[in-house]
PDB file of C-alpha atoms in Angstrom:
ATOM      1  CA  MET H  18      59.240 170.279  47.801  1.00  0.00           C
ATOM      2  CA  ILE H  19      55.775 169.154  48.960  1.00  0.00           C
ATOM      3  CA  GLU H  20      54.413 172.560  47.871  1.00  0.00           C
ATOM      4  CA  ASN H  21      55.960 172.088  44.391  1.00  0.00           C
ATOM      5  CA  THR H  22      54.457 168.612  44.046  1.00  0.00           C
ATOM      6  CA  LYS H  23      51.041 169.977  45.062  1.00  0.00           C
ATOM      7  CA  ASN H  24      51.380 172.768  42.470  1.00  0.00           C
ATOM      8  CA  ASN H  25      52.324 170.249  39.760  1.00  0.00           C
ATOM      9  CA  ILE H  26      49.339 168.057  40.593  1.00  0.00           C
ATOM     10  CA  GLY H  27      47.184 171.205  40.526  1.00  0.00           C
ATOM     11  CA  ILE H  28      48.406 172.114  37.022  1.00  0.00           C
ATOM     12  CA  TRP H  29      47.779 168.576  35.648  1.00  0.00           C
ATOM     13  CA  ALA H  30      44.375 168.396  37.325  1.00  0.00           C
ATOM     14  CA  ARG H  31      43.420 171.769  35.817  1.00  0.00           C
ATOM     15  CA  LEU H  32      44.680 170.701  32.371  1.00  0.00           C
ATOM     16  CA  GLY H  33      42.674 167.469  32.660  1.00  0.00           C
ATOM     17  CA  ALA H  34      39.565 169.400  33.690  1.00  0.00           C
ATOM     18  CA  TRP H  35      40.042 171.820  30.766  1.00  0.00           C
ATOM     19  CA  LEU H  36      40.447 168.945  28.277  1.00  0.00           C
ATOM     20  CA  THR H  37      37.263 167.318  29.618  1.00  0.00           C
ATOM     21  CA  HIS H  38      35.485 170.686  29.335  1.00  0.00           C
ATOM     22  CA  MET H  39      36.658 170.928  25.696  1.00  0.00           C
ATOM     23  CA  ALA H  40      35.256 167.457  24.866  1.00  0.00           C
ATOM     24  CA  ASN H  41      32.143 169.239  23.637  1.00  0.00           C
ATOM     25  CA  PRO H  42      32.803 170.298  19.988  1.00  0.00           C
ATOM     26  CA  THR H  43      30.414 173.272  20.196  1.00  0.00           C
ATOM     27  CA  ARG H  44      32.305 174.558  23.224  1.00  0.00           C
ATOM     28  CA  PHE H  45      35.601 174.066  21.356  1.00  0.00           C
ATOM     29  CA  MET H  46      34.213 175.985  18.342  1.00  0.00           C
ATOM     30  CA  ARG H  47      33.366 178.942  20.605  1.00  0.00           C
ATOM     31  CA  PHE H  48      36.842 178.755  22.197  1.00  0.00           C
ATOM     32  CA  ALA H  49      38.523 178.611  18.752  1.00  0.00           C
ATOM     33  CA  ASP H  50      36.438 181.515  17.416  1.00  0.00           C
ATOM     34  CA  ARG H  51      37.603 183.655  20.343  1.00  0.00           C
ATOM     35  CA  THR H  52      41.264 182.530  20.303  1.00  0.00           C
ATOM     36  CA  ILE H  53      42.108 182.478  16.557  1.00  0.00           C
ATOM     37  CA  PRO H  54      42.179 186.300  16.037  1.00  0.00           C
ATOM     38  CA  TYR H  55      44.584 186.737  18.993  1.00  0.00           C
ATOM     39  CA  LEU H  56      46.863 183.939  17.758  1.00  0.00           C
ATOM     40  CA  ALA H  57      46.863 185.414  14.238  1.00  0.00           C
ATOM     41  CA  GLY H  58      47.738 188.886  15.560  1.00  0.00           C
ATOM     42  CA  LEU H  59      50.480 187.542  17.840  1.00  0.00           C
ATOM     43  CA  SER H  60      51.960 185.441  15.041  1.00  0.00           C
ATOM     44  CA  LEU H  61      51.990 188.402  12.613  1.00  0.00           C
ATOM     45  CA  SER H  62      53.685 190.651  15.203  1.00  0.00           C
ATOM     46  CA  LEU H  63      56.319 187.999  15.945  1.00  0.00           C
ATOM     47  CA  PHE H  64      56.952 187.514  12.210  1.00  0.00           C
ATOM     48  CA  ALA H  65      57.441 191.275  11.802  1.00  0.00           C
ATOM     49  CA  ILE H  66      59.962 191.394  14.680  1.00  0.00           C
ATOM     50  CA  GLY H  67      61.704 188.171  13.571  1.00  0.00           C
ATOM     51  CA  LEU H  68      62.042 189.305   9.950  1.00  0.00           C
ATOM     52  CA  TYR H  69      63.368 192.718  11.035  1.00  0.00           C
ATOM     53  CA  LEU H  70      65.957 191.101  13.349  1.00  0.00           C
ATOM     54  CA  GLY H  71      66.857 188.553  10.661  1.00  0.00           C
ATOM     55  CA  PHE H  72      67.260 190.972   7.771  1.00  0.00           C
ATOM     56  CA  THR H  73      69.324 193.419   9.889  1.00  0.00           C
ATOM     57  CA  ALA H  74      71.624 190.656  11.227  1.00  0.00           C
ATOM     58  CA  PRO H  75      75.197 190.694   9.887  1.00  0.00           C
ATOM     59  CA  GLN H  76      76.511 188.028   7.503  1.00  0.00           C
ATOM     60  CA  ASP H  77      77.914 184.887   9.085  1.00  0.00           C
ATOM     61  CA  TYR H  78      81.707 184.447   8.734  1.00  0.00           C
ATOM     62  CA  GLN H  79      81.242 180.980   7.193  1.00  0.00           C
ATOM     63  CA  GLN H  80      77.750 180.945   5.661  1.00  0.00           C
ATOM     64  CA  GLY H  81      77.723 184.559   4.476  1.00  0.00           C
ATOM     65  CA  ALA H  82      74.210 185.860   3.693  1.00  0.00           C
ATOM     66  CA  THR H  83      72.780 182.312   3.427  1.00  0.00           C
ATOM     67  CA  VAL H  84      72.410 182.382   7.220  1.00  0.00           C
ATOM     68  CA  GLN H  85      69.122 184.183   6.395  1.00  0.00           C
ATOM     69  CA  ILE H  86      67.744 180.869   5.095  1.00  0.00           C
ATOM     70  CA  MET H  87      68.240 179.394   8.578  1.00  0.00           C
ATOM     71  CA  PHE H  88      65.568 181.741   9.963  1.00  0.00           C
ATOM     72  CA  VAL H  89      62.896 179.926   7.924  1.00  0.00           C
ATOM     73  CA  HIS H  90      64.527 176.502   7.562  1.00  0.00           C
ATOM     74  CA  VAL H  91      65.154 175.724  11.250  1.00  0.00           C
ATOM     75  CA  PRO H  92      61.646 176.770  12.502  1.00  0.00           C
ATOM     76  CA  SER H  93      60.043 174.758   9.647  1.00  0.00           C
ATOM     77  CA  ALA H  94      62.038 171.673  10.643  1.00  0.00           C
ATOM     78  CA  TRP H  95      61.177 172.116  14.342  1.00  0.00           C
ATOM     79  CA  LEU H  96      57.499 172.555  13.491  1.00  0.00           C
ATOM     80  CA  ALA H  97      57.535 169.479  11.226  1.00  0.00           C
ATOM     81  CA  MET H  98      58.598 167.411  14.256  1.00  0.00           C
ATOM     82  CA  MET H  99      56.430 169.223  16.823  1.00  0.00           C
ATOM     83  CA  CYS H 100      53.341 168.813  14.657  1.00  0.00           C
ATOM     84  CA  PHE H 101      53.910 165.053  14.424  1.00  0.00           C
ATOM     85  CA  SER H 102      54.328 164.918  18.215  1.00  0.00           C
ATOM     86  CA  VAL H 103      51.006 166.785  18.630  1.00  0.00           C
ATOM     87  CA  MET H 104      49.460 164.148  16.337  1.00  0.00           C
ATOM     88  CA  ALA H 105      50.981 161.330  18.425  1.00  0.00           C
ATOM     89  CA  VAL H 106      49.557 162.820  21.660  1.00  0.00           C
ATOM     90  CA  SER H 107      46.195 163.128  19.871  1.00  0.00           C
ATOM     91  CA  GLY H 108      46.527 159.461  18.871  1.00  0.00           C
ATOM     92  CA  ILE H 109      46.955 158.535  22.550  1.00  0.00           C
ATOM     93  CA  GLY H 110      43.904 160.713  23.291  1.00  0.00           C
ATOM     94  CA  THR H 111      41.851 158.634  20.826  1.00  0.00           C
ATOM     95  CA  LEU H 112      43.087 155.198  21.897  1.00  0.00           C
ATOM     96  CA  VAL H 113      43.266 155.724  25.674  1.00  0.00           C
ATOM     97  CA  TRP H 114      40.688 158.384  26.600  1.00  0.00           C
ATOM     98  CA  ARG H 115      38.490 158.311  23.475  1.00  0.00           C
ATOM     99  CA  HIS H 116      38.401 162.090  23.627  1.00  0.00           C
ATOM    100  CA  PRO H 117      36.006 163.311  20.905  1.00  0.00           C
ATOM    101  CA  LEU H 118      38.417 166.020  19.743  1.00  0.00           C
ATOM    102  CA  ALA H 119      41.567 163.865  19.701  1.00  0.00           C
ATOM    103  CA  ASP H 120      40.897 162.445  16.221  1.00  0.00           C
ATOM    104  CA  VAL H 121      39.804 165.900  15.047  1.00  0.00           C
ATOM    105  CA  SER H 122      43.161 167.261  16.255  1.00  0.00           C
ATOM    106  CA  LEU H 123      45.172 164.474  14.570  1.00  0.00           C
ATOM    107  CA  ARG H 124      43.455 164.871  11.196  1.00  0.00           C
ATOM    108  CA  ALA H 125      43.627 168.675  11.328  1.00  0.00           C
ATOM    109  CA  ALA H 126      47.347 168.735  12.125  1.00  0.00           C
ATOM    110  CA  ALA H 127      48.490 166.360   9.345  1.00  0.00           C
ATOM    111  CA  PRO H 128      48.275 168.737   6.315  1.00  0.00           C
ATOM    112  CA  ILE H 129      49.912 171.533   8.341  1.00  0.00           C
ATOM    113  CA  GLY H 130      52.773 169.208   9.330  1.00  0.00           C
ATOM    114  CA  LEU H 131      53.146 168.143   5.700  1.00  0.00           C
ATOM    115  CA  ALA H 132      53.466 171.804   4.625  1.00  0.00           C
ATOM    116  CA  PHE H 133      56.142 172.559   7.246  1.00  0.00           C
ATOM    117  CA  THR H 134      58.087 169.383   6.359  1.00  0.00           C
ATOM    118  CA  PHE H 135      57.965 170.387   2.687  1.00  0.00           C
ATOM    119  CA  LEU H 136      59.317 173.837   3.628  1.00  0.00           C
ATOM    120  CA  ALA H 137      62.099 172.291   5.743  1.00  0.00           C
ATOM    121  CA  LEU H 138      63.160 170.094   2.787  1.00  0.00           C
ATOM    122  CA  VAL H 139      62.981 172.852   0.147  1.00  0.00           C
ATOM    123  CA  THR H 140      64.684 175.599   2.183  1.00  0.00           C
ATOM    124  CA  GLY H 141      67.306 173.063   3.339  1.00  0.00           C
ATOM    125  CA  SER H 142      67.987 172.222  -0.285  1.00  0.00           C
ATOM    126  CA  LEU H 143      68.250 175.938  -1.190  1.00  0.00           C
ATOM    127  CA  TRP H 144      70.784 176.352   1.631  1.00  0.00           C
ATOM    128  CA  GLY H 145      72.659 173.150   0.748  1.00  0.00           C
ATOM    129  CA  LYS H 146      73.451 174.093  -2.845  1.00  0.00           C
ATOM    130  CA  PRO H 147      75.654 177.154  -2.080  1.00  0.00           C
ATOM    131  CA  MET H 148      77.072 175.655   1.160  1.00  0.00           C
ATOM    132  CA  TRP H 149      77.646 171.990   0.300  1.00  0.00           C
ATOM    133  CA  GLY H 150      77.609 172.278  -3.490  1.00  0.00           C
ATOM    134  CA  ALA H 151      74.644 169.872  -3.762  1.00  0.00           C
ATOM    135  CA  TRP H 152      70.858 170.274  -3.701  1.00  0.00           C
ATOM    136  CA  TRP H 153      70.452 166.943  -1.946  1.00  0.00           C
ATOM    137  CA  VAL H 154      72.542 164.269  -0.240  1.00  0.00           C
ATOM    138  CA  TRP H 155      71.218 161.011   1.170  1.00  0.00           C
ATOM    139  CA  ASP H 156      72.652 161.605   4.643  1.00  0.00           C
ATOM    140  CA  ALA H 157      70.837 160.427   7.783  1.00  0.00           C
ATOM    141  CA  ARG H 158      69.216 163.778   8.729  1.00  0.00           C
ATOM    142  CA  LEU H 159      67.936 164.617   5.244  1.00  0.00           C
ATOM    143  CA  THR H 160      66.768 161.073   4.565  1.00  0.00           C
ATOM    144  CA  SER H 161      64.924 160.786   7.907  1.00  0.00           C
ATOM    145  CA  VAL H 162      63.123 164.116   7.309  1.00  0.00           C
ATOM    146  CA  PHE H 163      62.168 162.868   3.831  1.00  0.00           C
ATOM    147  CA  ILE H 164      60.746 159.711   5.455  1.00  0.00           C
ATOM    148  CA  LEU H 165      58.723 161.968   7.801  1.00  0.00           C
ATOM    149  CA  PHE H 166      57.372 163.739   4.693  1.00  0.00           C
ATOM    150  CA  LEU H 167      56.289 160.362   3.242  1.00  0.00           C
ATOM    151  CA  ILE H 168      54.691 159.345   6.570  1.00  0.00           C
ATOM    152  CA  TYR H 169      52.627 162.552   6.553  1.00  0.00           C
ATOM    153  CA  ILE H 170      51.443 161.754   3.002  1.00  0.00           C
ATOM    154  CA  GLY H 171      50.606 158.195   4.099  1.00  0.00           C
ATOM    155  CA  ILE H 172      48.566 159.401   7.084  1.00  0.00           C
ATOM    156  CA  ILE H 173      46.623 161.924   4.984  1.00  0.00           C
ATOM    157  CA  ALA H 174      45.956 159.253   2.328  1.00  0.00           C
ATOM    158  CA  LEU H 175      44.787 156.793   5.006  1.00  0.00           C
ATOM    159  CA  SER H 176      42.509 159.398   6.593  1.00  0.00           C
ATOM    160  CA  ARG H 177      40.750 159.755   3.234  1.00  0.00           C
ATOM    161  CA  ALA H 178      40.740 156.046   2.406  1.00  0.00           C
ATOM    162  CA  ILE H 179      38.862 154.689   5.446  1.00  0.00           C
ATOM    163  CA  GLU H 180      35.281 155.939   5.440  1.00  0.00           C
ATOM    164  CA  GLU H 181      33.982 154.444   8.696  1.00  0.00           C
ATOM    165  CA  PRO H 182      34.880 157.132  11.325  1.00  0.00           C
ATOM    166  CA  THR H 183      35.703 154.901  14.359  1.00  0.00           C
ATOM    167  CA  THR H 184      37.902 152.504  12.376  1.00  0.00           C
ATOM    168  CA  ALA H 185      39.599 155.474  10.694  1.00  0.00           C
ATOM    169  CA  ALA H 186      40.312 157.178  14.040  1.00  0.00           C
ATOM    170  CA  ARG H 187      41.854 154.042  15.571  1.00  0.00           C
ATOM    171  CA  SER H 188      43.887 153.154  12.467  1.00  0.00           C
ATOM    172  CA  LEU H 189      45.226 156.708  12.163  1.00  0.00           C
ATOM    173  CA  SER H 190      46.168 156.761  15.858  1.00  0.00           C
ATOM    174  CA  VAL H 191      48.046 153.452  15.662  1.00  0.00           C
ATOM    175  CA  ILE H 192      49.890 154.425  12.461  1.00  0.00           C
ATOM    176  CA  THR H 193      50.799 157.836  13.930  1.00  0.00           C
ATOM    177  CA  LEU H 194      52.107 156.323  17.166  1.00  0.00           C
ATOM    178  CA  VAL H 195      54.185 153.753  15.260  1.00  0.00           C
ATOM    179  CA  GLY H 196      55.390 156.456  12.860  1.00  0.00           C
ATOM    180  CA  TRP H 197      56.455 158.694  15.753  1.00  0.00           C
ATOM    181  CA  ILE H 198      59.641 156.572  16.007  1.00  0.00           C
ATOM    182  CA  ILE H 199      60.988 158.767  13.183  1.00  0.00           C
ATOM    183  CA  ILE H 200      61.094 161.835  15.494  1.00  0.00           C
ATOM    184  CA  PRO H 201      63.932 160.664  17.817  1.00  0.00           C
ATOM    185  CA  ILE H 202      65.675 159.234  14.725  1.00  0.00           C
ATOM    186  CA  ILE H 203      65.585 162.698  13.082  1.00  0.00           C
ATOM    187  CA  LYS H 204      66.668 164.403  16.312  1.00  0.00           C
ATOM    188  CA  PHE H 205      69.616 162.094  17.057  1.00  0.00           C
ATOM    189  CA  SER H 206      70.565 161.216  13.447  1.00  0.00           C
ATOM    190  CA  VAL H 207      73.352 163.821  13.531  1.00  0.00           C
ATOM    191  CA  LYS H 208      74.791 162.138  16.656  1.00  0.00           C
ATOM    192  CA  TRP H 209      74.294 158.480  15.728  1.00  0.00           C
ATOM    193  CA  TRP H 210      75.642 158.719  12.181  1.00  0.00           C
ATOM    194  CA  ASN H 211      78.370 160.669  10.461  1.00  0.00           C
ATOM    195  CA  THR H 212      76.293 163.236   8.570  1.00  0.00           C
ATOM    196  CA  LEU H 213      76.978 166.187   6.303  1.00  0.00           C
ATOM    197  CA  HIS H 214      74.217 168.037   8.176  1.00  0.00           C
ATOM    198  CA  GLN H 215      75.673 169.942  11.128  1.00  0.00           C
ATOM    199  CA  PRO H 216      74.906 168.810  14.716  1.00  0.00           C
ATOM    200  CA  ALA H 217      72.450 170.662  17.008  1.00  0.00           C
ATOM    201  CA  SER H 218      73.551 174.224  17.670  1.00  0.00           C
ATOM    202  CA  VAL H 219      70.532 175.732  19.502  1.00  0.00           C
ATOM    203  CA  SER H 220      69.097 172.890  21.599  1.00  0.00           C
ATOM    204  CA  LYS H 221      72.458 171.778  22.970  1.00  0.00           C
ATOM    205  CA  LEU H 222      72.623 171.048  26.695  1.00  0.00           C
ATOM    206  CA  GLY H 223      74.426 174.013  28.203  1.00  0.00           C
ATOM    207  CA  ALA H 224      74.801 177.091  26.006  1.00  0.00           C
ATOM    208  CA  PRO H 225      73.806 177.256  22.317  1.00  0.00           C
ATOM    209  CA  SER H 226      76.860 177.441  20.034  1.00  0.00           C
ATOM    210  CA  MET H 227      75.365 180.381  18.126  1.00  0.00           C
ATOM    211  CA  ASP H 228      75.967 184.095  18.509  1.00  0.00           C
ATOM    212  CA  ALA H 229      73.085 186.122  20.020  1.00  0.00           C
ATOM    213  CA  VAL H 230      72.880 188.197  16.834  1.00  0.00           C
ATOM    214  CA  PHE H 231      71.626 185.067  14.992  1.00  0.00           C
ATOM    215  CA  LEU H 232      70.025 183.305  17.959  1.00  0.00           C
ATOM    216  CA  TYR H 233      67.465 186.046  18.758  1.00  0.00           C
ATOM    217  CA  PRO H 234      65.995 186.314  15.223  1.00  0.00           C
ATOM    218  CA  LEU H 235      65.968 182.510  15.001  1.00  0.00           C
ATOM    219  CA  LEU H 236      64.110 182.107  18.306  1.00  0.00           C
ATOM    220  CA  THR H 237      61.653 184.914  17.418  1.00  0.00           C
ATOM    221  CA  MET H 238      60.925 183.293  14.050  1.00  0.00           C
ATOM    222  CA  ALA H 239      60.554 179.891  15.751  1.00  0.00           C
ATOM    223  CA  LEU H 240      58.014 181.397  18.159  1.00  0.00           C
ATOM    224  CA  ALA H 241      56.180 183.075  15.242  1.00  0.00           C
ATOM    225  CA  PHE H 242      56.003 179.711  13.390  1.00  0.00           C
ATOM    226  CA  THR H 243      54.795 177.942  16.554  1.00  0.00           C
ATOM    227  CA  VAL H 244      51.991 180.458  17.208  1.00  0.00           C
ATOM    228  CA  LEU H 245      51.057 180.258  13.506  1.00  0.00           C
ATOM    229  CA  PHE H 246      50.903 176.469  13.799  1.00  0.00           C
ATOM    230  CA  PHE H 247      48.451 176.609  16.734  1.00  0.00           C
ATOM    231  CA  CYS H 248      46.379 179.235  14.929  1.00  0.00           C
ATOM    232  CA  LEU H 249      46.167 177.071  11.766  1.00  0.00           C
ATOM    233  CA  HIS H 250      45.580 173.940  13.845  1.00  0.00           C
ATOM    234  CA  PHE H 251      42.586 175.492  15.622  1.00  0.00           C
ATOM    235  CA  MET H 252      41.263 176.784  12.278  1.00  0.00           C
ATOM    236  CA  ASN H 253      41.563 173.357  10.678  1.00  0.00           C
ATOM    237  CA  MET H 254      40.064 171.610  13.733  1.00  0.00           C
ATOM    238  CA  ARG H 255      37.063 173.891  13.277  1.00  0.00           C
ATOM    239  CA  ASN H 256      36.880 172.705   9.629  1.00  0.00           C
ATOM    240  CA  GLU H 257      37.062 169.060  10.678  1.00  0.00           C
ATOM    241  CA  ILE H 258      34.187 169.531  13.172  1.00  0.00           C
ATOM    242  CA  LEU H 259      32.099 171.206  10.444  1.00  0.00           C
ATOM    243  CA  ARG H 260      32.971 168.378   8.007  1.00  0.00           C
ATOM    244  CA  ARG H 261      31.622 165.854  10.531  1.00  0.00           C
ATOM    245  CA  ARG H 262      28.444 167.859  11.087  1.00  0.00           C
ATOM    246  CA  LEU H 263      27.993 168.075   7.332  1.00  0.00           C
ATOM    247  CA  ARG H 264      28.445 164.311   7.015  1.00  0.00           C
ATOM    248  CA  VAL H 265      25.768 163.661   9.669  1.00  0.00           C
ATOM    249  CA  LEU H 266      23.300 165.996   7.931  1.00  0.00           C
ATOM    250  CA  LYS H 267      24.025 164.477   4.509  1.00  0.00           C
ATOM    251  CA  ILE H 268      23.391 160.974   5.888  1.00  0.00           C
ATOM    252  CA  LYS H 269      20.169 162.267   7.454  1.00  0.00           C
ATOM    253  CA  SER H 270      19.048 163.791   4.175  1.00  0.00           C
ATOM    254  CA  GLY H 271      19.904 160.611   2.270  1.00  0.00           C
ATOM    255  CA  GLN H 272      22.682 162.224   0.218  1.00  0.00           C
ATOM    256  CA  LEU H 273      25.276 159.881   1.807  1.00  0.00           C
ATOM    257  CA  GLY H 274      25.378 156.282   3.019  1.00  0.00           C
ATOM    258  CA  LYS H 275      26.377 155.618   6.660  1.00  0.00           C
ATOM    259  CA  GLY H 276      29.864 154.442   5.749  1.00  0.00           C
ATOM    260  CA  SER H 277      30.600 157.352   3.403  1.00  0.00           C
ATOM    261  CA  ALA H 278      32.913 160.310   3.825  1.00  0.00           C
ATOM    262  CA  VAL H 279      32.093 163.934   2.873  1.00  0.00           C
TER     263      VAL H 279
ATOM    264  CA  MET N 280      71.443 192.979   0.387  1.00  0.00           C
ATOM    265  CA  PHE N 281      71.961 189.212  -0.040  1.00  0.00           C
ATOM    266  CA  GLY N 282      74.980 189.421  -2.357  1.00  0.00           C
ATOM    267  CA  ASP N 283      75.808 186.429  -4.552  1.00  0.00           C
ATOM    268  CA  HIS N 284      73.387 184.223  -2.645  1.00  0.00           C
ATOM    269  CA  ALA N 285      70.207 186.165  -3.452  1.00  0.00           C
ATOM    270  CA  ALA N 286      69.242 183.404  -5.916  1.00  0.00           C
ATOM    271  CA  TYR N 287      68.935 180.998  -2.955  1.00  0.00           C
ATOM    272  CA  ILE N 288      67.694 183.333  -0.181  1.00  0.00           C
ATOM    273  CA  VAL N 289      64.884 185.078  -2.095  1.00  0.00           C
ATOM    274  CA  PRO N 290      63.264 181.781  -3.293  1.00  0.00           C
ATOM    275  CA  SER N 291      63.500 180.402   0.266  1.00  0.00           C
ATOM    276  CA  TYR N 292      61.412 183.266   1.626  1.00  0.00           C
ATOM    277  CA  LEU N 293      59.090 183.387  -1.400  1.00  0.00           C
ATOM    278  CA  ILE N 294      58.345 179.647  -1.284  1.00  0.00           C
ATOM    279  CA  SER N 295      57.776 179.841   2.503  1.00  0.00           C
ATOM    280  CA  LEU N 296      55.380 182.751   2.019  1.00  0.00           C
ATOM    281  CA  LEU N 297      53.509 181.011  -0.804  1.00  0.00           C
ATOM    282  CA  VAL N 298      53.167 177.730   1.111  1.00  0.00           C
ATOM    283  CA  MET N 299      51.890 179.526   4.229  1.00  0.00           C
ATOM    284  CA  LEU N 300      49.472 181.712   2.267  1.00  0.00           C
ATOM    285  CA  GLY N 301      48.304 178.623   0.346  1.00  0.00           C
ATOM    286  CA  LEU N 302      47.684 176.758   3.608  1.00  0.00           C
ATOM    287  CA  ILE N 303      45.788 179.697   5.142  1.00  0.00           C
ATOM    288  CA  GLY N 304      43.765 180.149   1.925  1.00  0.00           C
ATOM    289  CA  TRP N 305      42.887 176.441   1.710  1.00  0.00           C
ATOM    290  CA  ILE N 306      41.765 176.342   5.361  1.00  0.00           C
ATOM    291  CA  ARG N 307      39.659 179.517   4.993  1.00  0.00           C
ATOM    292  CA  ILE N 308      38.032 178.354   1.731  1.00  0.00           C
ATOM    293  CA  THR N 309      37.203 174.960   3.286  1.00  0.00           C
ATOM    294  CA  TYR N 310      35.670 176.733   6.302  1.00  0.00           C
ATOM    295  CA  SER N 311      33.391 178.928   4.188  1.00  0.00           C
ATOM    296  CA  SER N 312      32.376 176.071   1.876  1.00  0.00           C
ATOM    297  CA  HIS N 313      31.466 173.820   4.867  1.00  0.00           C
ATOM    298  CA  LYS N 314      29.521 176.684   6.494  1.00  0.00           C
ATOM    299  CA  LYS N 315      27.678 177.344   3.219  1.00  0.00           C
ATOM    300  CA  ALA N 316      26.815 173.657   2.736  1.00  0.00           C
ATOM    301  CA  LEU N 317      25.590 173.368   6.360  1.00  0.00           C
ATOM    302  CA  LYS N 318      23.397 176.464   5.951  1.00  0.00           C
ATOM    303  CA  ALA N 319      21.942 175.090   2.714  1.00  0.00           C
ATOM    304  CA  LEU N 320      21.004 171.797   4.399  1.00  0.00           C
ATOM    305  CA  GLU N 321      19.579 173.555   7.454  1.00  0.00           C
ATOM    306  CA  ALA N 322      17.528 175.789   5.173  1.00  0.00           C
ATOM    307  CA  LYS N 323      15.944 172.589   3.794  1.00  0.00           C
ATOM    308  CA  GLY N 324      14.933 171.731   7.364  1.00  0.00           C
ATOM    309  CA  ILE N 325      17.644 169.087   7.909  1.00  0.00           C
ATOM    310  CA  LYS N 326      19.126 169.879  11.320  1.00  0.00           C
ATOM    311  CA  ARG N 327      21.401 168.181  13.835  1.00  0.00           C
ATOM    312  CA  ALA N 328      19.649 166.661  16.863  1.00  0.00           C
ATOM    313  CA  SER N 329      21.499 169.079  19.195  1.00  0.00           C
ATOM    314  CA  SER N 330      20.395 172.191  17.263  1.00  0.00           C
ATOM    315  CA  LYS N 331      16.655 171.439  17.486  1.00  0.00           C
TER     316      LYS N 331
END
C-alpha cells in the first residue's frame, strides 16, 4: 500500500518535471519533431489493422452491414469529447500554472476537435437514416453533440477575435472550462433522458454488451483515431508556436502593431 | 460487400477520409507557410532575441 502510494507520487512528480521541462517552446519543437513520425506510423498501422478487422467482420443481426459505420462514428464521437477535455486541462494549465504551452495546446486542439465532432454528426446521420428512418432527430444525445460542435466554433471564433495574447489566453481558458459542462451532459444524456440514441455499450461498468467480433475492430479504430489526434495535435502546436514567433518578428519589423494577430 | 446499405457506408468512410486528409493538409500547408515567412524575415536580418 505504502509502496503503491510512493509509486503514484513518483509518477506525478515525474510528469510534473516533464511538463516543466517542456515549458520551453524550442525544446517542445525538438520533442515534436522527433515524436510526430512515430505517431504517424503507429496511427497508420492501427488504421490498417482496424479497417481489415472491420471490413472482415460479419454483419450484425440487427444493424446489418451498417455496423461498419460504427467503426468510424464511435471513435469520432469519443475523440470529439476527449479533445475538449484536453482543451479544458490546457485551460487549467493557463489559468493556474501559466504554462507557456497550455494556451498553445488549447488553440491547437480546437480545429481538430471541431473536425472530429463534424465527423461524429455526419456519420451518425448516415447511420441514422437506414436504422431510424431519419437523418436527424432532436434527441438529447444528438442535440448535446451539436451544441459541442457550436461551442468549438465559438472557441475558434473567439481565438481569432481577441488580438492581445494574454487576454485571449485567459478568455479562451475560462470559456473552455465553462463549456466543458457539455461533456458529462453528452456522456449521461442517454441515461438522464429517454433518447432514440442507444445507451453506452462499450464503456459500461462490467462487461461491454458487444460481441468481440465487433468490439476488437472498434477498439483498434478508436486507438488509431486517438494516436492520430495526438499526432495532429503536436503538429498543430508546432504551427501555433511558429505563428507566435512570426508575430513577434512582424512586430519587430514594424509590419504589425503590438495588439495585432498574424 | 455492403449490400443495400452501401449508399450510407461508403459516404461515411469517404467523408471521414476527406476530412482527415483535409485536416492533415491544412496543418502541413500552415507549417510550411509559417516556416517560409520566418525564413524570409530572418533573411532580412530580423531575428528573435533567443536566436541571436
